[in-house]
Amino acid sequence: MEIAGNRASESPPHLCPRPPTLASSPLHFIDTDRVIGGHCHCELSARLCQLPGLPVFCNMDMAIQGVENEAFGFLVKQGAEARVFKSTFVGRLSIVKERFSKKYRHPLLDSKLTVKRLNMEVRCMTKARRLGVPTPVLYAVDPILHTLTFEYVDGLSVKEILLDFGLNGIVEEQLNDIAIQIGTAMGKMHDGGLIHGDLTTSNMIIRGETNHLVLIDFGLSFTSTIPEDKAVDLYVLERALLSMHSSCGNVMMYMLVVLPVQMEKILSAYRKSSKQWSSTMNKLAQVRQRGRKRTMVG
């Protein structure tokens, strides 16, 4: 009874998990495939859990938001699946993409799904590079923090370049060159059985020093040789270009000149680059038809 009384008088242990840090997580380097581990502990989590007013099962992601930003770098963008930070890696500018956990999922299931999706993104990104598709150089993969660290590409997205149309005036030759690069990259990717899954103008960057195209964000990518999957990939890009008309400086010029010409140049370059373009183009016509019906019906 005395032992039980002593136990009852003690304060219950806090059940908050210690948040991962860059120092305490193993880092998988692509070139060596070795794990560099550390055992440094983060004292901040314990202090946060001891603060009055915080629940026992506190949300550590929210509690240490500022610390995470300091650990990964400057927060550039946050989407539904991941956060993107601008950081440095071995003295080089880099991008850190963190896939954060979903609180509505069971922790074990969430971790398993997140790691699986992380691995798929790495495989697709690496495969695209092997196929000759320009992608950022992948520096490191951290399966504990669920992060990818890769090269920082200095340049403007294709979306930003198109948004300048009619405002600052962009050279037509530059647009034609971009369209050809897009079509060529997509042809190589599809012939290799790789589907990007999110081919929007925001996921295409033009390097400032070379004007070369770089495809980014393979978070929705998968492998497939089905012509319809390739056609849907092309259709997503076509709809992305079409949806930009309301944001461009010269709407009529964009709709009547830029969009039709650039899309035709993309498809023309795609035909030259892809050996399987015929079946994909046939499916693209069907996908367009379904898209129009869906738009009319709502």
Coordinates of C-alpha atoms in Angstrom, one line a residue:
M1 CA 0.0 0.0 0.0
E2 CA 2.9 2.3 0.8
I3 CA 4.5 1.6 -2.6
A4 CA 1.2 2.3 -4.3
G5 CA 0.8 5.5 -2.4
N6 CA 4.2 6.7 -3.4
R7 CA 3.5 5.9 -7.0
A8 CA 0.2 7.7 -6.8
S9 CA 1.9 10.8 -5.4
E10 CA 4.4 10.9 -8.2
S11 CA 3.5 13.0 -11.2
P12 CA 2.6 10.9 -14.3
P13 CA 5.2 10.6 -16.9
H14 CA 4.7 12.7 -20.0
L15 CA 3.9 10.8 -23.0
C16 CA 4.9 13.4 -25.6
P17 CA 7.3 11.8 -28.2
R18 CA 10.6 13.4 -28.5
P19 CA 10.7 15.2 -31.9
P20 CA 13.2 14.2 -34.4
T21 CA 16.1 16.5 -35.2
L22 CA 18.7 16.6 -37.9
A23 CA 21.3 15.7 -35.4
S24 CA 19.5 12.6 -34.1
S25 CA 18.3 11.0 -37.3
P26 CA 20.2 8.7 -39.6
L27 CA 20.9 10.2 -43.0
H28 CA 21.0 8.0 -46.1
F29 CA 23.4 9.3 -48.6
I30 CA 22.7 8.4 -52.2
D31 CA 26.3 7.9 -53.3
T32 CA 27.4 5.7 -50.5
D33 CA 24.1 4.1 -49.3
R34 CA 25.4 4.2 -45.8
V35 CA 23.7 5.4 -42.7
I36 CA 25.3 8.1 -40.6
G37 CA 23.7 8.0 -37.2
G38 CA 23.8 10.1 -34.1
H39 CA 22.4 9.9 -30.6
C40 CA 22.0 13.6 -29.7
H41 CA 18.9 14.3 -27.7
C42 CA 16.6 17.3 -28.1
E43 CA 16.0 18.9 -24.7
L44 CA 13.3 21.2 -26.1
S45 CA 10.7 18.5 -26.3
A46 CA 11.0 17.7 -22.6
R47 CA 10.8 21.4 -21.7
L48 CA 7.7 21.9 -23.8
C49 CA 5.9 18.9 -22.3
Q50 CA 6.6 20.4 -18.8
L51 CA 5.1 23.7 -19.6
P52 CA 1.7 24.4 -17.8
G53 CA -1.3 24.4 -20.0
L54 CA 0.0 22.0 -22.6
P55 CA -1.9 18.7 -22.8
V56 CA -0.2 15.4 -22.1
F57 CA -0.7 14.2 -25.7
C58 CA 0.6 17.5 -27.2
N59 CA 0.9 18.0 -30.9
M60 CA 4.7 18.3 -31.3
D61 CA 4.5 19.3 -34.9
M62 CA 2.7 22.5 -33.9
A63 CA 4.7 23.0 -30.7
I64 CA 8.1 23.1 -32.4
Q65 CA 7.1 24.6 -35.8
G66 CA 9.8 27.3 -35.4
V67 CA 12.5 24.8 -34.4
E68 CA 11.7 22.7 -37.5
N69 CA 12.0 25.7 -39.7
E70 CA 15.4 26.4 -38.1
A71 CA 16.5 22.8 -38.6
F72 CA 15.5 22.5 -42.2
G73 CA 15.9 26.1 -43.4
F74 CA 13.6 28.8 -44.7
L75 CA 10.1 27.6 -45.4
V76 CA 9.4 28.3 -49.1
K77 CA 6.1 26.5 -49.7
Q78 CA 3.7 24.2 -47.9
G79 CA 1.2 21.9 -49.8
A80 CA -1.2 19.2 -48.8
E81 CA 1.5 16.5 -48.6
A82 CA 4.8 18.2 -47.9
R83 CA 6.7 21.3 -46.9
V84 CA 9.6 22.7 -48.9
F85 CA 12.5 24.5 -47.4
K86 CA 15.4 26.4 -48.8
S87 CA 18.6 25.3 -47.0
T88 CA 22.3 24.4 -47.5
F89 CA 23.9 21.0 -47.9
V90 CA 27.7 20.7 -47.5
G91 CA 28.0 24.4 -48.3
R92 CA 25.7 24.3 -51.3
L93 CA 22.3 25.8 -51.7
S94 CA 19.7 23.0 -51.5
I95 CA 16.0 22.2 -51.2
V96 CA 14.6 20.1 -48.4
K97 CA 11.3 18.5 -49.0
E98 CA 9.6 17.2 -45.8
R99 CA 6.6 14.8 -46.0
F100 CA 4.8 15.5 -42.8
S101 CA 2.6 13.0 -40.9
K102 CA -1.2 12.9 -41.2
K103 CA -2.8 13.1 -37.7
Y104 CA -6.0 11.3 -38.8
R105 CA -4.0 8.1 -39.6
H106 CA -2.7 5.6 -37.2
P107 CA 1.0 6.4 -36.4
L108 CA 2.3 3.1 -37.6
L109 CA 0.3 3.1 -40.8
D110 CA 1.1 6.8 -41.4
S111 CA 4.9 6.1 -41.1
K112 CA 4.7 3.1 -43.4
L113 CA 2.7 5.0 -46.1
T114 CA 5.0 8.0 -45.9
V115 CA 8.2 6.0 -46.2
K116 CA 6.7 4.1 -49.1
R117 CA 5.7 7.3 -50.9
L118 CA 9.1 8.8 -50.2
N119 CA 10.9 5.7 -51.7
M120 CA 8.6 5.9 -54.8
E121 CA 9.5 9.5 -55.3
V122 CA 13.2 8.8 -55.0
R123 CA 13.0 5.9 -57.5
C124 CA 10.9 7.9 -60.0
M125 CA 13.2 10.9 -59.8
T126 CA 16.3 8.8 -60.2
K127 CA 14.7 6.9 -63.1
A128 CA 13.8 10.1 -64.9
R129 CA 17.4 11.2 -64.7
R130 CA 18.6 7.9 -66.1
L131 CA 16.2 8.3 -69.0
G132 CA 17.8 11.7 -69.9
V133 CA 15.1 13.8 -68.3
P134 CA 16.7 16.8 -66.5
T135 CA 15.9 16.7 -62.8
P136 CA 17.6 18.3 -59.7
V137 CA 20.5 16.3 -58.3
L138 CA 19.4 14.2 -55.3
Y139 CA 21.8 14.7 -52.4
A140 CA 20.3 12.7 -49.5
V141 CA 17.2 10.8 -48.3
D142 CA 16.2 10.7 -44.6
P143 CA 13.6 7.9 -43.9
I144 CA 13.3 9.0 -40.3
L145 CA 12.5 12.6 -40.8
H146 CA 10.8 11.8 -44.2
T147 CA 12.9 14.3 -46.1
L148 CA 14.6 14.6 -49.4
T149 CA 17.5 16.9 -49.9
F150 CA 18.3 17.9 -53.5
E151 CA 19.9 20.6 -55.6
Y152 CA 18.5 24.1 -55.6
V153 CA 17.7 25.1 -59.1
D154 CA 18.2 28.8 -59.7
G155 CA 15.7 30.1 -62.2
L156 CA 12.1 30.9 -63.0
S157 CA 9.2 28.4 -63.3
V158 CA 7.5 28.1 -66.7
K159 CA 4.4 29.5 -65.0
E160 CA 6.3 32.7 -64.0
I161 CA 7.7 33.1 -67.5
L162 CA 4.2 32.7 -69.1
L163 CA 2.7 35.1 -66.6
D164 CA 5.1 37.8 -67.9
F165 CA 3.6 37.5 -71.3
G166 CA 2.2 40.8 -72.4
L167 CA 3.6 42.6 -69.4
N168 CA 7.4 42.7 -69.7
G169 CA 7.4 41.1 -73.1
I170 CA 9.1 37.7 -73.6
V171 CA 10.8 36.6 -76.8
E172 CA 8.8 34.2 -78.9
E173 CA 11.9 32.1 -79.6
Q174 CA 12.3 31.6 -75.8
L175 CA 8.7 30.2 -75.6
N176 CA 9.3 27.9 -78.6
D177 CA 12.5 26.6 -77.1
I178 CA 10.7 25.9 -73.8
A179 CA 7.9 24.1 -75.5
I180 CA 10.3 21.9 -77.4
Q181 CA 12.2 21.0 -74.2
I182 CA 9.0 20.1 -72.5
G183 CA 7.8 17.8 -75.3
T184 CA 11.2 16.1 -75.6
A185 CA 11.4 15.5 -71.9
M186 CA 7.9 14.0 -71.7
G187 CA 8.6 11.8 -74.7
K188 CA 11.7 10.3 -73.0
M189 CA 9.9 9.9 -69.7
H190 CA 6.9 8.1 -71.2
D191 CA 8.9 5.8 -73.4
G192 CA 10.8 4.8 -70.3
G193 CA 7.5 3.9 -68.6
L194 CA 7.5 6.8 -66.2
I195 CA 4.4 9.0 -65.5
H196 CA 5.0 12.3 -63.8
G197 CA 1.5 12.6 -62.4
D198 CA 1.6 16.4 -61.8
L199 CA 2.8 18.0 -65.0
T200 CA 2.0 21.6 -64.3
T201 CA 3.9 24.8 -65.3
S202 CA 4.8 25.3 -61.6
N203 CA 6.8 22.0 -61.7
M204 CA 9.0 23.1 -64.5
I205 CA 11.9 25.4 -63.9
I206 CA 14.1 27.1 -66.5
R207 CA 17.7 27.4 -65.3
G208 CA 18.8 31.0 -65.3
E209 CA 22.3 30.5 -66.6
T210 CA 21.6 27.9 -69.3
N211 CA 17.9 28.3 -70.1
H212 CA 17.6 24.5 -69.8
L213 CA 14.4 22.9 -68.5
V214 CA 14.3 21.0 -65.2
L215 CA 11.4 18.9 -64.0
I216 CA 10.7 18.9 -60.3
D217 CA 8.2 17.4 -57.8
F218 CA 7.9 13.6 -58.5
G219 CA 5.6 13.2 -55.5
L220 CA 2.7 11.8 -57.6
S221 CA 4.9 9.9 -60.1
F222 CA 4.5 6.2 -60.9
T223 CA 5.6 3.7 -63.4
S224 CA 3.3 2.6 -66.2
T225 CA 3.4 1.7 -69.9
I226 CA -0.4 2.1 -70.4
P227 CA -1.1 4.7 -73.2
E228 CA -4.0 6.2 -71.3
D229 CA -1.8 7.1 -68.3
K230 CA 0.6 8.9 -70.7
A231 CA -2.4 10.6 -72.3
V232 CA -3.7 11.8 -69.0
D233 CA -0.2 13.2 -68.2
L234 CA -0.3 15.2 -71.4
Y235 CA -3.9 16.3 -70.7
V236 CA -3.0 17.6 -67.2
L237 CA -0.3 19.8 -68.8
E238 CA -2.8 21.1 -71.4
R239 CA -5.3 22.0 -68.8
A240 CA -2.6 23.7 -66.7
L241 CA -1.7 25.9 -69.7
L242 CA -5.3 26.6 -70.3
S243 CA -6.1 27.6 -66.7
M244 CA -3.4 30.3 -66.8
H245 CA -5.2 32.5 -69.3
S246 CA -7.0 34.6 -66.6
S247 CA -3.7 35.5 -65.0
C248 CA -1.7 36.6 -68.1
G249 CA -1.2 40.2 -68.9
N250 CA -2.7 39.9 -72.4
V251 CA -5.5 37.4 -72.2
M252 CA -6.6 37.4 -75.8
M253 CA -3.1 37.2 -77.2
Y254 CA -2.4 34.2 -74.8
M255 CA -5.5 32.3 -75.8
L256 CA -5.3 33.0 -79.5
V257 CA -1.6 32.8 -80.1
V258 CA 0.5 31.5 -77.2
L259 CA -1.6 28.6 -76.0
P260 CA -2.4 26.9 -79.4
V261 CA 1.1 27.4 -80.8
Q262 CA 3.0 26.3 -77.7
M263 CA 0.8 23.2 -77.1
E264 CA 1.3 22.2 -80.8
K265 CA 5.0 22.6 -80.4
I266 CA 5.0 20.5 -77.2
L267 CA 3.1 17.7 -79.0
S268 CA 5.3 18.0 -82.1
A269 CA 8.5 17.6 -80.0
Y270 CA 6.8 14.7 -78.1
R271 CA 6.2 12.9 -81.4
K272 CA 9.8 13.3 -82.4
S273 CA 11.1 12.1 -79.0
S274 CA 8.7 9.2 -78.4
K275 CA 8.6 6.0 -80.3
Q276 CA 5.2 5.2 -78.9
W277 CA 3.5 8.5 -79.6
S278 CA 0.8 7.1 -81.9
S279 CA -1.1 5.1 -79.3
T280 CA -0.7 8.0 -76.8
M281 CA -2.1 10.6 -79.2
N282 CA -5.1 8.3 -79.9
K283 CA -5.8 8.1 -76.2
L284 CA -5.3 11.8 -75.7
A285 CA -8.2 12.5 -78.1
Q286 CA -10.4 10.2 -76.0
V287 CA -9.3 11.8 -72.7
R288 CA -10.0 15.3 -74.1
Q289 CA -13.5 14.2 -75.1
R290 CA -14.2 12.9 -71.6
G291 CA -12.8 16.1 -70.1
R292 CA -15.2 18.2 -72.2
K293 CA -18.2 16.1 -71.2
R294 CA -17.2 16.4 -67.6
T295 CA -16.8 20.2 -68.0
M296 CA -20.3 20.5 -69.6
V297 CA -22.0 18.4 -67.0
G298 CA -20.2 20.0 -64.1

